[in-house]
Coordinates of C-alpha atoms and ligand atoms in Angstrom, one line a residue:
Chain A
M24 CA 0.0 0.0 0.0
N25 CA 1.1 3.5 -0.6
A26 CA 1.1 6.1 2.2
I27 CA 1.7 9.0 -0.2
E28 CA 0.7 9.3 -3.8
I29 CA 1.8 12.3 -5.8
I30 CA -0.1 12.8 -9.0
G31 CA 1.2 15.2 -11.7
L32 CA 2.0 18.1 -9.4
T33 CA 3.0 21.3 -11.1
K34 CA 3.6 24.5 -9.3
I35 CA 4.3 27.9 -10.9
Y36 CA 5.2 30.8 -8.6
F37 CA 4.6 34.3 -10.0
S38 CA 6.6 36.8 -8.2
S39 CA 7.3 40.6 -8.5
G40 CA 3.8 41.3 -9.7
G41 CA 3.5 38.4 -12.1
R42 CA 6.5 39.4 -14.2
K43 CA 8.8 36.7 -12.9
K44 CA 7.7 33.1 -13.3
V45 CA 9.3 30.2 -11.4
E46 CA 8.3 26.6 -12.2
A47 CA 9.1 25.1 -8.9
L48 CA 7.6 21.7 -9.8
K49 CA 7.0 20.2 -13.3
D50 CA 4.5 17.4 -13.5
V51 CA 6.0 15.4 -10.6
S52 CA 4.5 12.0 -9.9
F53 CA 5.6 9.2 -7.6
E54 CA 4.5 7.0 -4.7
V55 CA 5.9 6.3 -1.2
A56 CA 5.2 2.9 0.2
T57 CA 3.7 2.6 3.7
G58 CA 6.2 1.9 6.4
S59 CA 9.3 3.0 4.4
I60 CA 11.7 5.8 4.7
F61 CA 11.8 8.0 1.6
G62 CA 14.4 10.6 0.8
L63 CA 13.9 13.4 -1.6
L64 CA 17.2 14.9 -2.8
G65 CA 18.0 17.9 -4.8
P66 CA 20.2 21.0 -5.0
N67 CA 19.0 24.3 -3.5
G68 CA 15.9 25.6 -5.1
A69 CA 15.0 22.2 -6.6
G70 CA 11.5 22.3 -5.3
K71 CA 11.7 19.9 -2.4
T72 CA 10.2 22.2 0.2
T73 CA 7.5 23.3 -2.3
L74 CA 6.5 19.7 -2.7
I75 CA 6.0 19.1 1.0
K76 CA 4.2 22.4 1.4
I77 CA 1.7 21.4 -1.3
I78 CA 1.1 18.0 0.2
L79 CA 0.4 19.6 3.6
G80 CA -1.9 22.3 2.3
I81 CA 0.5 25.2 3.0
T82 CA 0.8 26.1 -0.7
H83 CA -1.7 25.4 -3.4
P84 CA -0.7 23.4 -6.5
T85 CA -1.1 24.9 -10.0
T86 CA -2.2 21.6 -11.3
G87 CA -2.2 18.0 -10.0
T88 CA -2.9 16.7 -6.6
A89 CA -1.8 14.2 -4.0
M90 CA -3.2 11.6 -1.7
L91 CA -2.2 10.8 1.9
L92 CA -3.4 7.5 3.2
N93 CA -5.8 7.2 0.3
T94 CA -7.4 10.5 1.2
S95 CA -7.2 13.7 -0.9
I96 CA -5.0 16.4 0.5
D97 CA -7.9 18.8 0.1
N98 CA -9.4 17.1 3.2
Y99 CA -7.7 18.8 6.0
F100 CA -8.8 16.2 8.6
I101 CA -6.2 13.8 7.2
R102 CA -3.5 16.0 8.7
R103 CA -4.5 14.6 12.1
K104 CA -2.3 11.6 11.1
I105 CA 0.6 13.7 9.8
G106 CA 3.6 15.1 11.5
Y107 CA 5.7 17.9 10.0
L108 CA 9.1 19.4 10.8
P109 CA 9.3 22.5 8.5
E110 CA 12.7 23.9 7.5
N111 CA 13.5 27.1 9.5
H112 CA 10.6 26.4 11.8
K113 CA 9.9 29.2 14.3
Y114 CA 7.8 28.9 17.4
P115 CA 6.5 31.7 19.5
T116 CA 9.6 32.4 21.6
Y117 CA 7.7 33.1 24.8
L118 CA 6.7 29.5 25.1
T119 CA 8.8 26.8 26.9
G120 CA 9.6 23.4 25.4
V121 CA 6.7 21.7 27.1
E122 CA 4.3 24.5 26.1
V123 CA 5.3 24.2 22.5
L124 CA 4.5 20.6 22.5
K125 CA 1.2 21.1 24.3
Y126 CA 0.1 24.0 22.1
F127 CA 0.9 22.4 18.8
G128 CA -0.2 19.0 20.1
Q129 CA -3.7 20.4 20.8
L130 CA -3.8 22.0 17.4
A131 CA -2.7 18.7 15.8
G132 CA -5.7 17.0 17.4
A133 CA -3.7 14.9 19.9
E134 CA -5.7 13.2 22.6
P135 CA -5.8 15.7 25.6
T136 CA -5.6 12.8 28.1
S137 CA -2.5 11.3 26.7
L138 CA -0.9 14.6 25.6
K139 CA 1.0 15.2 28.9
K140 CA 2.5 11.7 28.9
K141 CA 3.4 11.9 25.3
T142 CA 5.0 15.3 25.8
D143 CA 7.3 13.9 28.6
E144 CA 8.1 10.8 26.5
L145 CA 9.1 12.8 23.5
L146 CA 11.2 15.3 25.4
E147 CA 13.0 12.4 26.9
L148 CA 13.4 10.8 23.4
V149 CA 15.0 14.0 21.9
K150 CA 17.0 14.5 25.1
L151 CA 15.5 17.8 26.1
S152 CA 14.0 16.8 29.5
N153 CA 16.4 19.1 31.4
W154 CA 15.3 22.0 29.3
K155 CA 11.6 21.5 29.1
K156 CA 10.8 24.3 31.5
N157 CA 13.1 26.8 29.8
K158 CA 11.8 29.4 27.3
I159 CA 12.7 28.3 23.8
K160 CA 14.4 31.6 23.1
T161 CA 17.3 30.2 25.2
Y162 CA 17.6 27.1 23.0
S163 CA 20.5 26.5 20.6
K164 CA 19.9 25.6 17.0
G165 CA 20.4 21.9 17.5
M166 CA 18.0 21.9 20.4
M167 CA 15.4 23.7 18.4
Q168 CA 15.7 21.0 15.7
R169 CA 15.2 18.3 18.4
L170 CA 12.2 20.1 19.7
G171 CA 10.9 20.4 16.1
L172 CA 11.2 16.7 15.7
A173 CA 9.4 16.1 19.0
Q174 CA 6.7 18.5 17.8
A175 CA 6.3 16.5 14.6
L176 CA 5.7 13.3 16.6
I177 CA 3.3 14.8 19.2
N178 CA 0.1 13.5 17.6
D179 CA 1.5 10.0 17.0
P180 CA 1.3 10.5 13.2
E181 CA 1.3 7.8 10.6
I182 CA 3.3 9.8 8.1
I183 CA 6.1 12.1 9.1
F184 CA 7.5 14.8 6.9
L185 CA 10.9 16.1 7.8
D186 CA 12.5 19.0 5.9
E187 CA 16.2 19.0 6.6
P188 CA 15.9 17.4 10.1
T189 CA 19.6 17.3 10.8
D190 CA 20.2 20.9 9.9
G191 CA 22.4 22.4 12.6
V192 CA 22.6 19.2 14.6
D193 CA 26.1 17.8 15.7
P194 CA 27.3 14.4 14.5
I195 CA 26.2 12.6 17.7
G196 CA 22.8 14.3 17.5
R197 CA 22.5 13.2 13.9
K198 CA 23.2 9.6 14.8
E199 CA 20.5 9.9 17.5
I200 CA 18.0 11.3 15.0
R201 CA 18.8 8.5 12.6
D202 CA 18.2 6.0 15.4
I203 CA 14.8 7.6 16.1
L204 CA 13.9 7.4 12.4
A205 CA 14.8 3.7 12.3
D206 CA 12.7 3.2 15.4
L207 CA 9.7 4.9 13.9
K208 CA 10.1 2.8 10.8
A209 CA 10.1 -0.3 13.0
Q210 CA 6.7 0.9 14.4
G211 CA 5.4 1.0 10.8
K212 CA 5.4 4.7 10.3
T213 CA 6.2 6.2 6.9
I214 CA 8.9 8.9 6.8
F215 CA 9.4 11.4 4.1
L216 CA 12.8 13.1 4.3
N217 CA 14.1 16.2 2.5
S218 CA 17.8 16.6 2.5
H219 CA 21.0 17.5 0.7
L220 CA 23.1 15.6 3.2
L221 CA 23.6 12.6 0.9
S222 CA 25.8 10.6 3.2
E223 CA 23.1 10.7 5.8
V224 CA 20.3 9.9 3.5
E225 CA 22.2 6.9 2.2
L226 CA 22.3 5.5 5.8
V227 CA 18.6 5.5 6.5
T228 CA 16.4 5.6 3.4
D229 CA 14.8 2.7 1.6
R230 CA 14.1 4.7 -1.6
I231 CA 15.2 8.0 -2.9
A232 CA 14.2 10.4 -5.6
I233 CA 16.3 13.1 -7.2
L234 CA 14.7 16.4 -8.1
N235 CA 16.3 19.3 -9.9
K236 CA 14.7 22.5 -11.1
G237 CA 11.3 21.0 -10.4
V238 CA 11.9 17.9 -12.6
L239 CA 12.0 14.4 -11.1
L240 CA 15.2 12.9 -12.5
K241 CA 15.5 9.5 -10.9
I242 CA 13.8 7.3 -8.4
G243 CA 14.8 4.0 -6.9
S244 CA 16.4 2.3 -3.9
V245 CA 19.8 3.5 -2.9
T246 CA 21.6 0.2 -3.7
E247 CA 19.8 0.1 -7.1
L248 CA 20.9 3.5 -8.0
T249 CA 24.4 3.4 -6.7
E250 CA 25.3 -0.1 -8.0
K251 CA 28.1 -0.2 -10.5
K252 CA 29.7 -2.8 -12.8
E253 CA 32.6 -4.6 -11.2
E254 CA 35.3 -2.1 -10.7
Y255 CA 38.1 -2.3 -8.3
K256 CA 40.8 -0.2 -6.9
I257 CA 44.2 -2.0 -6.8
S258 CA 47.0 -0.4 -4.9
V259 CA 50.3 -1.5 -6.3
D260 CA 53.8 0.1 -6.6
A261 CA 54.2 0.1 -10.3
E262 CA 55.4 3.1 -12.3
N263 CA 54.7 2.0 -15.8
L264 CA 52.0 -0.6 -15.4
I265 CA 49.9 0.5 -18.4
E266 CA 52.9 0.3 -20.8
E267 CA 53.9 -3.1 -19.4
I268 CA 50.5 -4.5 -20.0
A269 CA 50.6 -3.2 -23.5
S270 CA 54.1 -4.7 -24.2
S271 CA 53.2 -8.1 -22.6
G272 CA 50.9 -8.7 -25.4
R273 CA 48.1 -9.8 -23.1
S274 CA 44.7 -8.5 -23.9
F275 CA 42.7 -7.7 -20.8
H276 CA 39.3 -6.1 -21.2
L277 CA 40.3 -3.9 -18.4
K278 CA 41.6 -0.5 -19.0
P279 CA 43.6 0.4 -15.9
Q280 CA 43.6 4.0 -15.0
K281 CA 45.9 5.6 -12.6
I282 CA 44.2 7.0 -9.6
N283 CA 45.8 8.2 -6.4
G284 CA 47.7 5.4 -4.7
G285 CA 47.1 2.8 -7.3
Y286 CA 45.1 1.9 -10.4
S287 CA 41.4 1.4 -10.9
I288 CA 40.4 -1.4 -13.2
N289 CA 37.1 -2.6 -14.8
V290 CA 36.8 -6.4 -15.0
S291 CA 34.2 -8.5 -16.6
G292 CA 34.1 -11.0 -13.7
D293 CA 36.0 -12.6 -10.9
E294 CA 38.0 -14.7 -13.3
E295 CA 39.4 -11.7 -15.1
L296 CA 40.2 -10.1 -11.8
N297 CA 42.2 -13.2 -10.8
L298 CA 44.0 -13.3 -14.1
F299 CA 45.1 -9.7 -13.6
I300 CA 46.3 -10.5 -10.1
D301 CA 48.4 -13.4 -11.6
F302 CA 49.8 -11.1 -14.1
L303 CA 50.8 -8.6 -11.4
R304 CA 52.3 -11.3 -9.3
S305 CA 54.2 -12.8 -12.2
K306 CA 55.9 -9.4 -12.6
N307 CA 56.7 -9.5 -8.9
Y308 CA 54.6 -6.5 -8.0
L309 CA 53.4 -6.3 -4.4
I310 CA 49.7 -5.9 -4.2
K311 CA 48.8 -3.8 -1.2
E312 CA 45.0 -3.5 -1.4
I313 CA 42.1 -4.6 -3.6
V314 CA 38.9 -2.6 -2.9
P315 CA 35.7 -2.9 -4.9
L316 CA 34.6 0.5 -6.0
K317 CA 31.0 1.6 -5.6
S318 CA 29.8 4.9 -6.7
S319 CA 28.6 6.9 -3.7
L320 CA 25.2 8.6 -3.6
E321 CA 27.1 11.8 -3.9
D322 CA 28.7 10.8 -7.3
L323 CA 25.4 9.6 -8.5
F324 CA 23.7 12.8 -7.4
I325 CA 26.3 15.1 -9.0
N326 CA 26.3 13.1 -12.2
I327 CA 22.5 13.0 -12.6
V328 CA 22.1 16.7 -11.8
N329 CA 25.0 17.7 -14.2
E330 CA 23.6 15.6 -17.0
S331 CA 20.2 17.2 -16.6
E332 CA 21.7 20.6 -16.6
K333 CA 23.4 19.8 -19.9
G334 CA 20.2 18.4 -21.3
M335 CA 18.5 21.7 -20.5
K336 CA 20.9 23.8 -22.4
Chain B
M11 CA -8.4 31.3 20.8
L12 CA -7.2 30.8 24.3
Y13 CA -3.7 30.9 23.1
T14 CA -4.2 34.4 21.9
L15 CA -4.8 35.2 25.5
R16 CA -1.6 33.3 26.4
E17 CA 0.2 35.3 23.7
A18 CA -1.2 38.5 25.0
F19 CA 0.0 37.6 28.5
A20 CA 3.4 36.6 27.3
R21 CA 3.8 39.7 25.3
K22 CA 2.9 41.7 28.4
V23 CA -0.2 43.2 26.7
F24 CA -2.1 42.6 29.9
L25 CA 0.5 44.0 32.1
F26 CA 0.8 47.1 29.9
F27 CA -3.0 47.6 29.9
M28 CA -3.2 47.1 33.6
I29 CA -0.5 49.6 34.3
I30 CA -2.2 52.2 32.1
S31 CA -5.6 51.4 33.6
G32 CA -4.0 51.6 37.1
L33 CA -2.5 55.0 36.4
I34 CA -5.8 56.3 35.0
L35 CA -7.7 55.1 38.1
L36 CA -5.1 56.5 40.4
T37 CA -5.4 59.9 38.8
E38 CA -9.1 59.7 39.2
I39 CA -8.7 58.9 42.9
V40 CA -6.2 61.7 43.5
I41 CA -8.5 64.2 41.7
F42 CA -11.5 63.0 43.7
S43 CA -9.7 63.2 47.0
M44 CA -8.3 66.7 46.3
V45 CA -11.3 68.3 44.9
D46 CA -14.4 68.8 47.0
T47 CA -16.8 67.3 44.4
E48 CA -19.9 67.9 46.4
K49 CA -19.3 71.6 46.5
I50 CA -18.9 71.7 42.8
I51 CA -22.1 69.7 42.3
A52 CA -23.9 72.0 44.7
S53 CA -22.7 75.1 42.9
L54 CA -24.0 73.6 39.6
N55 CA -27.2 72.4 41.2
S56 CA -28.5 75.3 43.2
T57 CA -31.9 73.8 43.8
G58 CA -30.6 70.6 45.2
D59 CA -32.8 68.6 42.9
P60 CA -31.6 64.9 43.1
L61 CA -32.5 64.2 39.5
M62 CA -30.2 67.1 38.5
R63 CA -27.5 65.7 40.7
G64 CA -27.6 62.3 38.8
Q65 CA -27.3 64.1 35.5
I66 CA -24.2 66.0 36.7
I67 CA -22.6 62.8 37.9
E68 CA -23.3 61.2 34.5
K69 CA -21.6 64.2 32.9
I70 CA -18.5 63.6 35.0
E71 CA -18.5 60.0 34.1
L72 CA -18.8 60.8 30.4
A73 CA -16.1 63.4 30.5
V74 CA -13.7 60.8 31.9
Y75 CA -15.1 58.2 29.5
S76 CA -14.4 60.3 26.4
F77 CA -10.9 61.1 27.6
I78 CA -10.0 57.5 28.2
T79 CA -11.7 55.7 25.3
S80 CA -9.6 57.4 22.7
L81 CA -6.5 56.3 24.7
L82 CA -7.9 52.8 25.2
L83 CA -8.6 52.3 21.5
L84 CA -5.3 53.6 20.4
L85 CA -3.6 51.1 22.8
A86 CA -5.9 48.2 21.8
I87 CA -5.1 48.7 18.1
F88 CA -1.5 48.9 18.8
A89 CA -1.5 45.8 21.0
S90 CA -3.6 43.6 18.6
A91 CA -2.2 44.7 15.3
S92 CA 0.5 42.0 15.3
F93 CA -1.6 39.0 16.4
V94 CA -2.3 37.9 12.8
P95 CA 1.0 38.9 11.3
N96 CA 2.8 36.9 14.0
M97 CA 0.9 33.8 13.1
L98 CA 1.8 34.4 9.4
E99 CA 5.5 34.8 10.0
K100 CA 7.7 32.6 7.9
G101 CA 8.4 29.3 9.7
T102 CA 5.5 29.7 12.0
V103 CA 2.7 29.8 9.4
D104 CA 3.8 26.4 8.1
L105 CA 3.2 24.9 11.6
F106 CA -0.3 26.3 11.8
L107 CA -1.4 25.4 8.3
S108 CA -0.1 21.9 8.5
K109 CA -2.5 21.1 11.4
P110 CA -5.9 19.6 10.9
I111 CA -7.7 22.9 11.2
S112 CA -9.2 24.8 8.4
R113 CA -7.8 28.2 7.5
S114 CA -11.0 30.0 8.3
Q115 CA -11.0 28.4 11.8
L116 CA -7.4 29.5 12.3
L117 CA -8.2 33.1 11.4
L118 CA -11.4 33.4 13.3
G119 CA -9.7 31.9 16.3
K120 CA -7.2 34.7 16.2
Y121 CA -9.9 37.3 15.7
F122 CA -12.1 36.2 18.6
G123 CA -9.0 35.6 20.7
G124 CA -7.9 39.2 20.1
L125 CA -11.4 40.4 20.9
L126 CA -11.4 38.6 24.2
V127 CA -8.1 40.1 25.2
V128 CA -9.4 43.6 24.5
F129 CA -12.8 42.9 26.1
I130 CA -11.2 41.8 29.4
N131 CA -8.9 44.8 29.5
I132 CA -11.5 47.3 28.7
S133 CA -14.0 45.8 31.2
F134 CA -11.4 46.0 33.9
L135 CA -10.8 49.7 33.4
I136 CA -14.4 50.8 32.8
L137 CA -15.6 48.8 35.7
G138 CA -12.9 50.3 37.9
M139 CA -13.8 53.8 36.9
W140 CA -17.5 53.2 37.4
L141 CA -16.9 51.8 40.8
L142 CA -14.8 54.8 41.9
V143 CA -17.4 57.3 40.7
S144 CA -20.3 55.3 42.2
F145 CA -18.7 54.9 45.6
K146 CA -17.6 58.5 45.7
F147 CA -21.1 59.9 45.0
S148 CA -23.0 56.9 46.3
Y149 CA -24.8 57.0 43.0
W150 CA -25.4 53.7 41.2
D151 CA -26.3 53.9 37.6
F152 CA -25.5 50.7 35.6
S153 CA -26.1 52.2 32.2
F154 CA -22.6 53.6 32.2
L155 CA -21.3 50.0 32.0
S156 CA -22.8 49.7 28.5
T157 CA -19.9 51.8 27.2
I158 CA -17.9 48.6 27.5
L159 CA -20.0 47.1 24.7
F160 CA -19.6 50.2 22.6
I161 CA -15.9 50.3 23.0
V162 CA -15.5 46.6 22.3
F163 CA -17.8 46.7 19.3
T164 CA -15.9 49.7 17.9
F165 CA -12.7 47.8 18.4
A166 CA -14.2 44.7 16.8
V167 CA -14.9 46.7 13.7
L168 CA -11.4 48.2 13.5
Y169 CA -9.8 44.8 14.4
S170 CA -11.5 43.2 11.4
L171 CA -9.6 45.8 9.3
L172 CA -6.4 44.9 11.1
V173 CA -6.9 41.2 10.3
F174 CA -7.6 41.9 6.7
F175 CA -4.5 44.0 6.2
G176 CA -2.5 41.5 8.3
V177 CA -3.4 38.8 5.9
L178 CA -2.9 41.0 2.9
T179 CA 0.5 42.4 3.8
Q180 CA 1.7 39.9 6.4
G181 CA 2.7 42.8 8.4
S182 CA 1.1 45.0 11.0
T183 CA 2.0 48.5 9.9
A184 CA -0.4 49.0 7.0
G185 CA -3.5 47.9 9.0
M186 CA -2.5 50.0 12.0
M187 CA -2.0 53.1 10.0
I188 CA -5.4 52.7 8.3
A189 CA -7.2 51.9 11.5
Y190 CA -5.7 54.9 13.2
F191 CA -6.5 57.1 10.2
I192 CA -10.1 56.0 10.2
Y193 CA -10.5 56.3 13.9
I194 CA -8.8 59.6 14.4
I195 CA -9.4 61.5 11.2
L196 CA -11.7 60.0 8.7
S197 CA -14.7 58.9 10.8
P198 CA -15.1 62.1 12.8
L199 CA -14.6 64.1 9.6
L200 CA -17.2 62.2 7.6
A201 CA -19.7 62.3 10.5
Q202 CA -19.5 66.1 10.3
A203 CA -19.4 66.3 6.5
Y204 CA -22.4 64.0 6.2
I205 CA -24.5 66.5 8.1
Q206 CA -23.1 69.7 6.5
I207 CA -22.1 68.7 3.0
D208 CA -25.4 70.2 1.6
V209 CA -24.4 73.5 3.1
W210 CA -20.8 73.4 1.9
T211 CA -21.4 72.6 -1.8
E212 CA -24.2 72.3 -4.4
N213 CA -22.1 69.9 -6.5
K214 CA -24.1 66.6 -6.6
I215 CA -21.0 64.5 -7.3
Y216 CA -19.3 65.7 -4.2
I217 CA -22.4 65.2 -2.2
Y218 CA -22.8 61.6 -3.4
L219 CA -19.1 61.0 -2.9
V220 CA -19.0 62.1 0.7
K221 CA -22.3 60.4 1.6
G222 CA -21.2 57.2 -0.1
L223 CA -17.9 57.3 1.7
Y224 CA -19.7 58.0 4.9
Y225 CA -21.8 54.8 4.6
I226 CA -18.7 52.7 3.7
V227 CA -16.3 53.8 6.4
P228 CA -17.0 52.4 9.8
K229 CA -18.5 55.0 12.0
T230 CA -16.3 54.8 15.0
A231 CA -16.8 58.4 15.9
E232 CA -20.6 58.0 16.2
L233 CA -20.4 54.6 17.9
L234 CA -18.2 56.0 20.7
G235 CA -19.7 59.4 20.6
T236 CA -23.4 60.1 20.3
D237 CA -24.5 56.5 20.5
A238 CA -22.7 55.6 23.6
I239 CA -23.6 58.8 25.3
N240 CA -27.2 58.5 24.4
V241 CA -27.4 55.1 26.0
V242 CA -25.7 56.3 29.2
T243 CA -27.9 59.3 29.6
G244 CA -30.9 57.1 28.9
A245 CA -31.9 59.0 25.8
G246 CA -31.6 55.8 23.8
I247 CA -30.2 55.3 20.3
D248 CA -32.3 57.2 17.8
D249 CA -30.5 55.9 14.7
Y250 CA -29.3 52.4 14.4
Q251 CA -27.7 53.1 11.0
P252 CA -24.1 53.6 12.3
I253 CA -24.2 50.3 14.2
I254 CA -25.7 48.4 11.3
T255 CA -23.4 49.7 8.6
S256 CA -20.3 49.3 10.8
F257 CA -21.3 45.8 11.6
L258 CA -21.7 45.1 7.9
F259 CA -18.3 46.5 7.4
L260 CA -17.0 44.1 10.0
I261 CA -18.6 41.1 8.4
L262 CA -17.3 42.1 5.0
M263 CA -13.8 42.6 6.2
L264 CA -13.7 39.2 7.9
G265 CA -15.2 37.6 4.8
F266 CA -12.6 39.2 2.6
S267 CA -9.9 38.2 5.0
I268 CA -11.0 34.5 5.0
V269 CA -11.3 34.4 1.2
L270 CA -7.8 35.9 0.8
F271 CA -6.3 33.7 3.5
R272 CA -7.7 30.5 1.9
K273 CA -6.3 31.4 -1.5
K274 CA -2.9 32.5 -0.3
D275 CA 0.3 30.5 -0.8
F276 CA 2.8 30.5 2.1
Ligands
LIG420 N1 6.6 31.8 -2.1 C1 7.4 31.7 -3.2 N2 7.3 32.6 -4.2 C2 8.0 32.6 -5.3 N3 8.9 31.6 -5.6 C3 9.1 30.7 -4.6 C4 8.4 30.7 -3.4 N4 8.8 29.6 -2.7 C5 9.7 29.0 -3.4 N5 9.9 29.6 -4.6 C6 10.9 29.2 -5.7 O1 10.6 27.9 -6.0 C7 11.8 27.2 -6.2 C8 11.9 25.9 -5.3 O2 12.0 26.3 -4.0 P1 12.0 25.3 -2.8 O3 12.0 26.1 -1.5 O4 11.0 24.3 -2.9 O5 13.5 24.6 -3.0 P2 14.2 23.5 -2.1 O6 14.4 22.4 -3.0 O7 13.5 23.3 -0.8 O8 15.6 24.3 -1.8 P3 16.5 24.2 -0.5 O9 17.3 23.0 -0.6 O10 17.3 25.4 -0.6 O11 15.6 24.2 0.8 C9 12.9 28.2 -6.0 O12 13.4 28.6 -7.2 C10 12.3 29.3 -5.2 O13 12.9 30.5 -5.5
LIG421 MG1 13.9 23.5 1.1

């Protein structure tokens, strides 16, 4: 089943009195399966925030629509089952941590009877218990982000939208947030994540989509998208390996390329890899390291975005 | 709605109002204790007629009333102008709009919340004033308390304007300027012009223009002036038109605000 269905969303912003037109989203469609963690990636201004804002009724789509839990987003009651951490969220600064959760919990339709208990639980979860009675104007950026996460969970939502949740959070805090997300997933919640911190997304998401200038470029699981043909990095002390292969008269499919500290080779299979090792050993080269190369999400991201930019020109 | 009260508390709106009210009441006490009021009344009321005495006390009440209402309304507008813009601030509006509440409910919640804040504060001051005067003269006339309704209603009309411009501009300045302009200049001016325009000019276009404008602009001057005074003195309201047209203005403004708010992207 799909928790989120996005159906042909297009959003055109008109600014400076209608003279300037920005197509923030261009006919975007995709689904997010119930109980999964989904990451939406894209450079600044790609339209990630716009997409979430449309789904949550903060901005109106130009055309297209979306469904949450099989209910149209035009029905605002469905937001009772939704949690949201906006980017650059700002709470009334005169409230304390507890009051923020109480206030927005009430607005979100949380059960009044369980609200107090839930508030304490969540503040414990995001490690703000010691600060709960302090006014939030005294909070640091990372603390605000944790509070925002707690606020997004206050009504025990089925779907949680997080716009740059780790923004301004230190590495330990990020790890904690990742653990919280994994925990939520284990409870069967669906999580929709906006981020440009690719190394983080890689660690938690089941599926990702890449968005650039309002266009959905790619969608799939992280392993699917980052998988590469067999390629290895071999570290070996050899000055003129490429010439030596050429003069040896042996024809490998591989085309070794010099990279820092060694060579990278493409092989057609394990057999060829071993043949190449035999060759190196026959020349008495010392092999120091053989590492399979996998393109990182970052490489993928940069490649896809660059290609699409070229395509647009 | 209750959180607007909370907001008002937190932003020290209440404290501010209470201090001002306290100062006003204190001044009244000081004046009353320094001046021998009975002597003044006696000098104005040579026959000692008790009916006359009541009228004079009413006059005193009304003199204080007209002095403080203008001050009160200026303060109320100032304090409430930012309620809506605060909710619409970037980063905050996302939180409100993503909740399972319709936009009209959100806006009306802010509207009635603000109204409640002002109602409580104004009641406090008027009640205090009235108690002082009543004790001082041992003269109890409850009709003076009806001014609370007039002030709150006048504020409600102006507040609908503040809400509208708050949604339109997402700031508090424009609404505040226009509300002040209507309250201080336009409404008193139009109330005068409406009566005298036929004397001033024979040009039909001007006459229609002024009269048209008179009906459109909320009649804060009359609401707080003749209407309130007539009720206090027991004369009764002879013309309900200012109340009705101002109320229509309020409904229209709120209606526009809701339509605009629902259409807007944030
Ligand atoms: N209210 C608005 N009015 C006009 N244009 C807007 C508005 N909001 C966003 N845009 C434009 O829409 C495009 C997408 O913006 P959006 O905020 O969705 O990007 P994003 O992917 O979230 O970027 P970031 O990673 O920086 O948060 C941008 O070009 C932006 O300038
Ligand atoms: Mg964004």
